[in-house]
Structure formats: structure tokens, C-alpha cells
Short mmCIF file of C-alpha atoms in Angstrom, two decimals:
data_model
loop_
_atom_site.label_atom_id
_atom_site.label_comp_id
_atom_site.label_asym_id
_atom_site.label_seq_id
_atom_site.Cartn_x
_atom_site.Cartn_y
_atom_site.Cartn_z
CA MET A 18 -3.66 29.41 -74.44
CA ARG A 19 -2.94 32.86 -73.00
CA TYR A 20 -6.63 33.73 -73.07
CA GLY A 21 -7.41 30.55 -71.17
CA LYS A 22 -4.79 31.42 -68.55
CA TYR A 23 -6.28 34.86 -67.93
CA ARG A 24 -9.78 33.43 -67.75
CA PHE A 25 -8.57 30.86 -65.20
CA ILE A 26 -6.99 33.59 -63.05
CA ALA A 27 -10.08 35.80 -63.36
CA SER A 28 -12.31 32.96 -62.19
CA PHE A 29 -10.44 32.95 -58.87
CA LEU A 30 -10.37 36.74 -58.50
CA VAL A 31 -13.91 37.69 -59.41
CA VAL A 32 -15.56 36.53 -56.15
CA PRO A 33 -12.99 38.20 -53.79
CA LEU A 34 -13.16 41.39 -55.88
CA VAL A 35 -16.95 41.49 -55.73
CA LEU A 36 -16.90 40.93 -51.96
CA TYR A 37 -14.23 43.64 -51.54
CA ILE A 38 -16.22 46.14 -53.58
CA VAL A 39 -19.49 45.39 -51.76
CA PHE A 40 -18.17 45.31 -48.20
CA VAL A 41 -15.17 47.70 -48.35
CA VAL A 42 -15.35 50.11 -51.28
CA SER A 43 -19.13 50.60 -51.21
CA PRO A 44 -19.30 51.81 -47.54
CA TYR A 45 -16.55 54.35 -48.26
CA LEU A 46 -18.47 55.69 -51.25
CA GLN A 47 -21.70 55.83 -49.25
CA ALA A 48 -19.96 57.69 -46.41
CA PHE A 49 -18.59 60.25 -48.87
CA TYR A 50 -22.04 60.77 -50.37
CA ILE A 51 -23.69 61.14 -46.96
CA SER A 52 -21.02 63.70 -46.01
CA MET A 53 -22.40 65.90 -48.80
CA THR A 54 -25.93 65.86 -47.40
CA ASP A 55 -27.72 67.21 -44.32
CA TRP A 56 -29.03 63.77 -43.33
CA ARG A 57 -30.20 63.62 -39.71
CA GLY A 58 -29.86 59.85 -39.48
CA PHE A 59 -33.44 58.94 -38.55
CA SER A 60 -35.31 59.88 -41.69
CA ALA A 61 -35.16 59.00 -45.38
CA GLU A 62 -34.75 62.66 -46.34
CA GLN A 63 -31.24 63.49 -47.53
CA ASN A 64 -30.81 66.96 -49.02
CA PHE A 65 -27.68 67.31 -51.12
CA ILE A 66 -25.69 70.33 -49.90
CA GLY A 67 -22.37 69.77 -51.70
CA PHE A 68 -19.24 70.66 -49.76
CA ALA A 69 -21.05 72.73 -47.12
CA ASN A 70 -20.17 70.27 -44.35
CA TYR A 71 -16.50 70.43 -45.28
CA ALA A 72 -16.58 74.23 -45.35
CA GLU A 73 -18.07 74.18 -41.84
CA LEU A 74 -15.42 71.68 -40.76
CA LEU A 75 -12.61 74.08 -41.73
CA GLY A 76 -13.89 76.61 -39.20
CA ASP A 77 -14.89 74.13 -36.49
CA ALA A 78 -12.67 74.90 -33.48
CA ARG A 79 -13.81 71.81 -31.61
CA PHE A 80 -12.80 69.58 -34.52
CA TRP A 81 -9.34 71.13 -34.75
CA ARG A 82 -8.84 70.86 -31.00
CA ALA A 83 -9.73 67.16 -31.16
CA MET A 84 -7.39 66.76 -34.13
CA GLY A 85 -4.67 68.41 -32.05
CA HIS A 86 -5.14 65.76 -29.36
CA ASN A 87 -4.84 63.06 -32.04
CA GLY A 88 -1.73 64.78 -33.37
CA LEU A 89 -0.10 64.84 -29.92
CA MET A 90 -0.86 61.16 -29.48
CA LEU A 91 0.56 60.51 -32.96
CA LEU A 92 3.85 62.11 -31.95
CA VAL A 93 4.20 60.42 -28.56
CA VAL A 94 2.58 56.97 -28.58
CA PRO A 95 4.21 55.41 -31.69
CA ALA A 96 7.66 56.80 -30.86
CA VAL A 97 7.67 55.67 -27.22
CA THR A 98 6.11 52.29 -28.07
CA ILE A 99 8.66 51.55 -30.79
CA VAL A 100 11.62 52.63 -28.64
CA ILE A 101 10.54 50.44 -25.71
CA ALA A 102 9.69 47.48 -27.96
CA LEU A 103 13.03 47.76 -29.77
CA PHE A 104 14.92 47.84 -26.47
CA LEU A 105 13.10 44.81 -25.07
CA ALA A 106 13.44 42.87 -28.33
CA THR A 107 17.15 43.60 -28.50
CA MET A 108 17.74 42.52 -24.90
CA THR A 109 15.89 39.22 -25.32
CA THR A 110 16.93 38.37 -28.89
CA VAL A 111 20.38 39.62 -29.93
CA ALA A 112 21.95 41.19 -26.85
CA GLY A 113 23.86 38.01 -26.02
CA ARG A 114 25.23 36.79 -22.71
CA ARG A 115 28.46 37.68 -20.93
CA GLY A 116 29.23 40.54 -23.27
CA SER A 117 28.68 38.58 -26.49
CA VAL A 118 26.63 39.99 -29.35
CA ALA A 119 23.91 38.27 -31.40
CA ARG A 120 24.10 35.05 -29.37
CA GLY A 121 20.59 34.95 -27.99
CA GLY A 122 19.11 37.21 -25.37
CA VAL A 123 20.10 37.97 -21.83
CA ARG A 124 19.61 35.36 -19.12
CA GLY A 125 15.93 34.64 -18.45
CA SER A 126 14.81 35.84 -21.88
CA ARG A 127 12.06 33.23 -22.24
CA PHE A 128 10.46 34.32 -18.99
CA TYR A 129 10.68 37.99 -19.97
CA GLN A 130 9.03 37.27 -23.32
CA VAL A 131 5.89 36.04 -21.56
CA ILE A 132 5.83 39.03 -19.21
CA PHE A 133 6.32 41.57 -21.99
CA PHE A 134 3.58 40.11 -24.19
CA PHE A 135 1.00 39.71 -21.42
CA PRO A 136 -0.43 43.30 -21.56
CA HIS A 137 -1.37 42.75 -25.21
CA VAL A 138 -3.54 39.80 -24.20
CA VAL A 139 -5.74 42.04 -22.03
CA PRO A 140 -8.62 43.47 -24.13
CA LEU A 141 -8.44 47.23 -24.52
CA VAL A 142 -11.85 47.83 -22.94
CA ILE A 143 -10.91 45.80 -19.86
CA ALA A 144 -7.60 47.65 -19.66
CA GLY A 145 -9.52 50.93 -19.74
CA VAL A 146 -11.74 49.87 -16.83
CA LEU A 147 -8.75 48.64 -14.80
CA PHE A 148 -6.70 51.77 -15.36
CA ALA A 149 -9.67 53.99 -14.56
CA PHE A 150 -9.55 52.41 -11.08
CA PHE A 151 -5.74 52.61 -11.09
CA TYR A 152 -5.91 56.40 -11.63
CA ASN A 153 -8.76 56.92 -9.13
CA PRO A 154 -7.73 59.87 -6.89
CA GLU A 155 -9.11 58.38 -3.66
CA ALA A 156 -8.87 54.59 -3.88
CA GLY A 157 -6.55 54.21 -6.87
CA LEU A 158 -3.35 52.19 -6.72
CA LEU A 159 -1.17 54.93 -8.20
CA ASN A 160 -1.94 57.56 -5.58
CA GLY A 161 -1.82 54.86 -2.89
CA LEU A 162 1.72 53.89 -3.87
CA LEU A 163 2.79 57.54 -3.95
CA ARG A 164 1.47 58.05 -0.43
CA ILE A 165 3.23 54.91 0.83
CA VAL A 166 6.64 56.08 -0.45
CA GLY A 167 6.11 59.60 0.92
CA PHE A 168 5.35 61.45 -2.31
CA ASP A 169 1.97 62.78 -1.25
CA TRP A 170 2.63 66.02 -3.09
CA LEU A 171 2.56 64.09 -6.38
CA THR A 172 -0.93 62.67 -5.85
CA ARG A 173 -3.66 64.18 -7.97
CA ALA A 174 -6.89 63.41 -9.81
CA TRP A 175 -5.05 62.08 -12.85
CA LEU A 176 -8.07 61.72 -15.14
CA GLY A 177 -9.62 64.91 -13.76
CA ASP A 178 -6.60 67.11 -14.45
CA THR A 179 -6.47 68.91 -17.80
CA THR A 180 -2.67 68.59 -17.84
CA PHE A 181 -2.33 64.90 -17.00
CA ALA A 182 -5.53 63.31 -18.35
CA LEU A 183 -4.32 62.80 -21.93
CA PRO A 184 -0.80 61.63 -20.92
CA ALA A 185 -2.45 59.14 -18.54
CA VAL A 186 -4.46 57.69 -21.42
CA MET A 187 -1.40 57.61 -23.69
CA ALA A 188 0.45 55.61 -21.02
CA VAL A 189 -2.29 52.97 -21.19
CA LEU A 190 -2.08 52.83 -24.98
CA ILE A 191 1.68 52.34 -24.80
CA TRP A 192 1.33 49.69 -22.07
CA GLY A 193 -1.08 47.71 -24.21
CA ALA A 194 0.80 48.04 -27.51
CA VAL A 195 4.41 47.36 -26.50
CA GLY A 196 3.92 43.58 -26.21
CA PHE A 197 2.72 43.11 -29.78
CA TYR A 198 5.45 45.19 -31.38
CA TYR A 199 8.01 43.54 -29.14
CA VAL A 200 7.05 40.25 -30.81
CA VAL A 201 7.20 41.86 -34.27
CA PHE A 202 10.71 43.23 -33.72
CA SER A 203 11.91 40.01 -32.07
CA ALA A 204 10.78 38.01 -35.11
CA ALA A 205 12.50 40.48 -37.44
CA MET A 206 15.76 40.27 -35.48
CA LYS A 207 15.71 36.47 -35.40
CA SER A 208 15.51 36.41 -39.21
CA LEU A 209 18.72 38.45 -39.63
CA PRO A 210 21.80 36.57 -40.91
CA THR A 211 24.26 35.76 -38.12
CA ASP A 212 27.32 36.25 -40.33
CA VAL A 213 26.68 40.00 -40.40
CA PHE A 214 26.79 40.12 -36.59
CA GLU A 215 29.90 37.96 -36.54
CA ALA A 216 31.62 40.38 -38.92
CA ALA A 217 30.64 43.30 -36.68
CA VAL A 218 32.09 41.52 -33.63
CA LEU A 219 35.36 40.82 -35.48
CA ASP A 220 35.56 44.52 -36.32
CA GLY A 221 35.32 45.32 -32.62
CA ALA A 222 31.73 46.61 -32.53
CA GLY A 223 30.00 46.48 -29.16
CA ARG A 224 26.31 46.02 -28.42
CA PHE A 225 25.27 49.61 -29.02
CA ARG A 226 27.23 50.06 -32.25
CA THR A 227 26.00 46.72 -33.55
CA PHE A 228 22.42 47.72 -32.84
CA ARG A 229 22.85 51.19 -34.35
CA HIS A 230 24.69 50.22 -37.52
CA VAL A 231 23.62 46.61 -38.14
CA THR A 232 20.35 45.65 -36.45
CA LEU A 233 18.41 48.88 -36.83
CA PRO A 234 19.00 49.44 -40.58
CA MET A 235 18.10 45.82 -41.35
CA ILE A 236 14.68 45.94 -39.62
CA THR A 237 13.64 49.33 -41.00
CA ASP A 238 10.71 47.80 -42.88
CA SER A 239 9.28 46.34 -39.68
CA ILE A 240 9.65 49.67 -37.86
CA GLN A 241 8.03 51.52 -40.73
CA THR A 242 5.05 49.17 -40.86
CA SER A 243 4.70 49.31 -37.08
CA TYR A 244 4.59 53.10 -37.12
CA ILE A 245 1.78 53.05 -39.68
CA TYR A 246 -0.31 50.63 -37.62
CA LEU A 247 0.36 52.57 -34.42
CA GLY A 248 -0.56 55.78 -36.23
CA ILE A 249 -3.88 54.30 -37.31
CA MET A 250 -4.51 53.16 -33.74
CA VAL A 251 -3.95 56.59 -32.18
CA LEU A 252 -5.81 58.46 -34.92
CA ASP A 253 -8.78 56.41 -33.80
CA GLY A 254 -8.32 55.96 -30.04
CA PHE A 255 -12.09 55.79 -29.57
CA ALA A 256 -12.51 52.56 -27.58
CA LEU A 257 -10.09 53.32 -24.74
CA LEU A 258 -11.04 56.98 -24.37
CA GLN A 259 -14.74 56.19 -24.48
CA VAL A 260 -14.25 53.76 -21.59
CA MET A 261 -11.96 55.93 -19.47
CA LEU A 262 -13.23 59.42 -20.32
CA PRO A 263 -16.56 59.17 -22.16
CA ASP A 264 -17.29 62.89 -21.81
CA GLY A 265 -14.06 64.02 -23.45
CA GLY A 266 -12.15 64.51 -20.23
CA PRO A 267 -11.97 67.64 -18.08
CA ASP A 268 -12.84 70.67 -20.20
CA GLY A 269 -12.61 68.51 -23.34
CA SER A 270 -8.88 68.02 -22.84
CA THR A 271 -8.87 64.42 -24.09
CA GLU A 272 -11.57 64.45 -26.77
CA VAL A 273 -10.31 62.95 -30.03
CA VAL A 274 -11.83 63.15 -33.50
CA ALA A 275 -13.52 59.73 -33.27
CA GLN A 276 -15.33 60.78 -30.07
CA TYR A 277 -16.39 64.07 -31.65
CA LEU A 278 -17.69 62.13 -34.66
CA TYR A 279 -19.69 59.81 -32.38
CA ARG A 280 -21.29 62.66 -30.45
CA THR A 281 -22.05 64.60 -33.61
CA ALA A 282 -23.91 61.62 -35.05
CA PHE A 283 -25.65 60.05 -32.07
CA THR A 284 -26.08 63.03 -29.72
CA ASP A 285 -26.57 65.92 -32.12
CA GLY A 286 -28.19 63.82 -34.86
CA ARG A 287 -26.02 65.31 -37.63
CA PHE A 288 -25.02 62.20 -39.54
CA GLY A 289 -24.06 64.14 -42.65
CA TYR A 290 -21.60 66.32 -40.75
CA ALA A 291 -20.32 63.30 -38.81
CA SER A 292 -19.62 61.55 -42.11
CA ALA A 293 -17.61 64.57 -43.23
CA ILE A 294 -15.55 64.26 -40.04
CA GLY A 295 -14.99 60.57 -40.78
CA VAL A 296 -13.90 61.28 -44.35
CA ALA A 297 -11.46 63.93 -43.13
CA LEU A 298 -10.01 61.50 -40.58
CA CYS A 299 -9.66 58.84 -43.29
CA LEU A 300 -7.75 61.28 -45.52
CA VAL A 301 -5.40 62.19 -42.67
CA THR A 302 -4.71 58.48 -42.10
CA LEU A 303 -3.99 57.91 -45.81
CA VAL A 304 -1.64 60.91 -45.93
CA LEU A 305 0.22 59.59 -42.87
CA ALA A 306 0.63 56.15 -44.47
CA VAL A 307 1.91 57.62 -47.75
CA ILE A 308 4.41 59.90 -45.98
CA VAL A 309 5.81 57.09 -43.81
CA LEU A 310 6.05 54.70 -46.77
CA ARG A 311 7.86 57.27 -48.92
CA MET A 312 10.28 58.09 -46.10
CA GLY A 313 11.02 54.41 -45.62
CA ASN A 314 11.83 53.86 -49.29
CA LYS A 315 14.73 56.34 -49.28
CA GLU A 316 17.17 54.05 -47.50
CA ARG A 317 16.63 50.31 -47.76
CA VAL A 318 19.15 47.69 -46.63
CA GLU A 319 18.99 44.35 -48.44
CA TYR A 320 20.45 41.11 -47.16
#
């Protein structure tokens, strides 16, 4: 009987496992193999060179500079996105009305929910095109508004300035991501038991203390998962940057690892080295996910 049960389960798993191995595991293994060759991408010749590409990668200043840009984005974008999304979700979900706590959101919450989610509906490529015009130094809306209010001294070529180009792109990433994570946190807050909030109110806790000591600890899993997904997004960052700054920005100040990988493969014709870059980026992403998951498991609130 037990053997029949396992055979029945295996009959349902074998097809998904085969598909997963063929379409997910196999490309990873092929990429790792190609990273240990000098393949130029347009010929069948692949000379095995071992870890030579990885040794070159360790001393590649351009790679480490691009990784530094990814690292800066990893520090700023997830943190700012999560803070803004948490604030908006709290105000429209558990902030309450007339000083109450956990009794719905502030007045007009339903309207705000539509407004907050709208940026996520805009495709990232379209957002990149729109914001490229928004940051235009001559005809852009941003500089135009600054001139109208009398802050002409603040106008600049935002995407042409080595100091402000990367922050300008990060602002677009945050703008596009907040709506989705606002929905994630709102759903998490709506699933919390109301009796916990009622107990906090009876103990005299206000909105901030309730959020700090009740709401936040109980949605830690959602925050942790969101950080991982945001981290994966900014460690890539290819689509938006390739639309807004396809040449890596002024003096390479916005080039990220994914863009460097693309140019190495399709401009320089070094597919083996580009694969090594991709494998390194994949390892960094896995390390990030493991670190965040282990940090999140230290303190877990059950309800």
C-alpha cells in the first residue's frame, strides 16, 4: 500500500520535475560551463580555460565599479521603498479615523489605494522613457517646475550629472515599486487579528506605539520577503537603465553589472567572460537571499 502511495505521488511529480530540470536547472549548468571557456558566441569553438575568467573578474575594476553601483542601489531602493509602502499601508489600513487605532484607514482610503497602486501598472520601459523626458535639462518637467517656483539654481542635467544620474534612476525604481509592496503590506495588515489591536488600545498605546510594537513585528515575514524581491530587482536593474542611460551614464556613473554583462557579450563578443559575470551576479543574489532569510528567522512573532 505504501509503495502504491509513493508511486502515485511520483506520477504527479515526474513531469514538473523534468520540465524544471530542462528549463531551469539545465540553463544554469550550461552558463557555468560556458563561463569556463573562451567562447566568442558566434562559433562552435569553445576552448576550456578553467577558472581563468573568474581570475580575470577578480581584478576587473570596471566590474567592481558596476557592482558598487548595484550595492548602492541595494542599500537605498529596498529601504526607501519598504518605508514608504509601510507608511502608506498603515495610513490606509490600520491608522483608523478620529484618533482610533486599527479601525480601517484614514478618510478617503479607497481613493488613495488606487492612486498609490497606479505607478506599478505602468510598464518599466514606458516609465523609463517618460522619466527620461521628465529629467530632460531643457524641456523636462522637473527643471521647468523648478524655474517656475524660482529655484533656477537647482536646475541641472540630471541624467548627465555624475552625482545625480544614479539617484535619479533610483527614484524611478522606487516610484514604480512602492505601489506593489503597498498592496503586499496592506494585505498582511488586514490579516492581523483585531483583538491584539484592541488590547493595545486598552493599554493606552497610540498609533505609533501600536505600529512599532504590534503591527511591525507581526508582518516581519512580508517585509523580509519584500526585501529579497527588491534586492533581486536592483541587482538586475538592466531594463530601466538600458532605456534611460544605455551607455552607462556620464563617465560610467550608472553602469550596473547586468549592463556590463550585456556589453561584454554583445559588443565585445566575449560570451565566456560574460557568463562568468552572470554566475558571479547569481551567487551574490543567492548570498543576499540566505542572509536576509537567516536574519528574519531570529525573531518570529506567531499569532
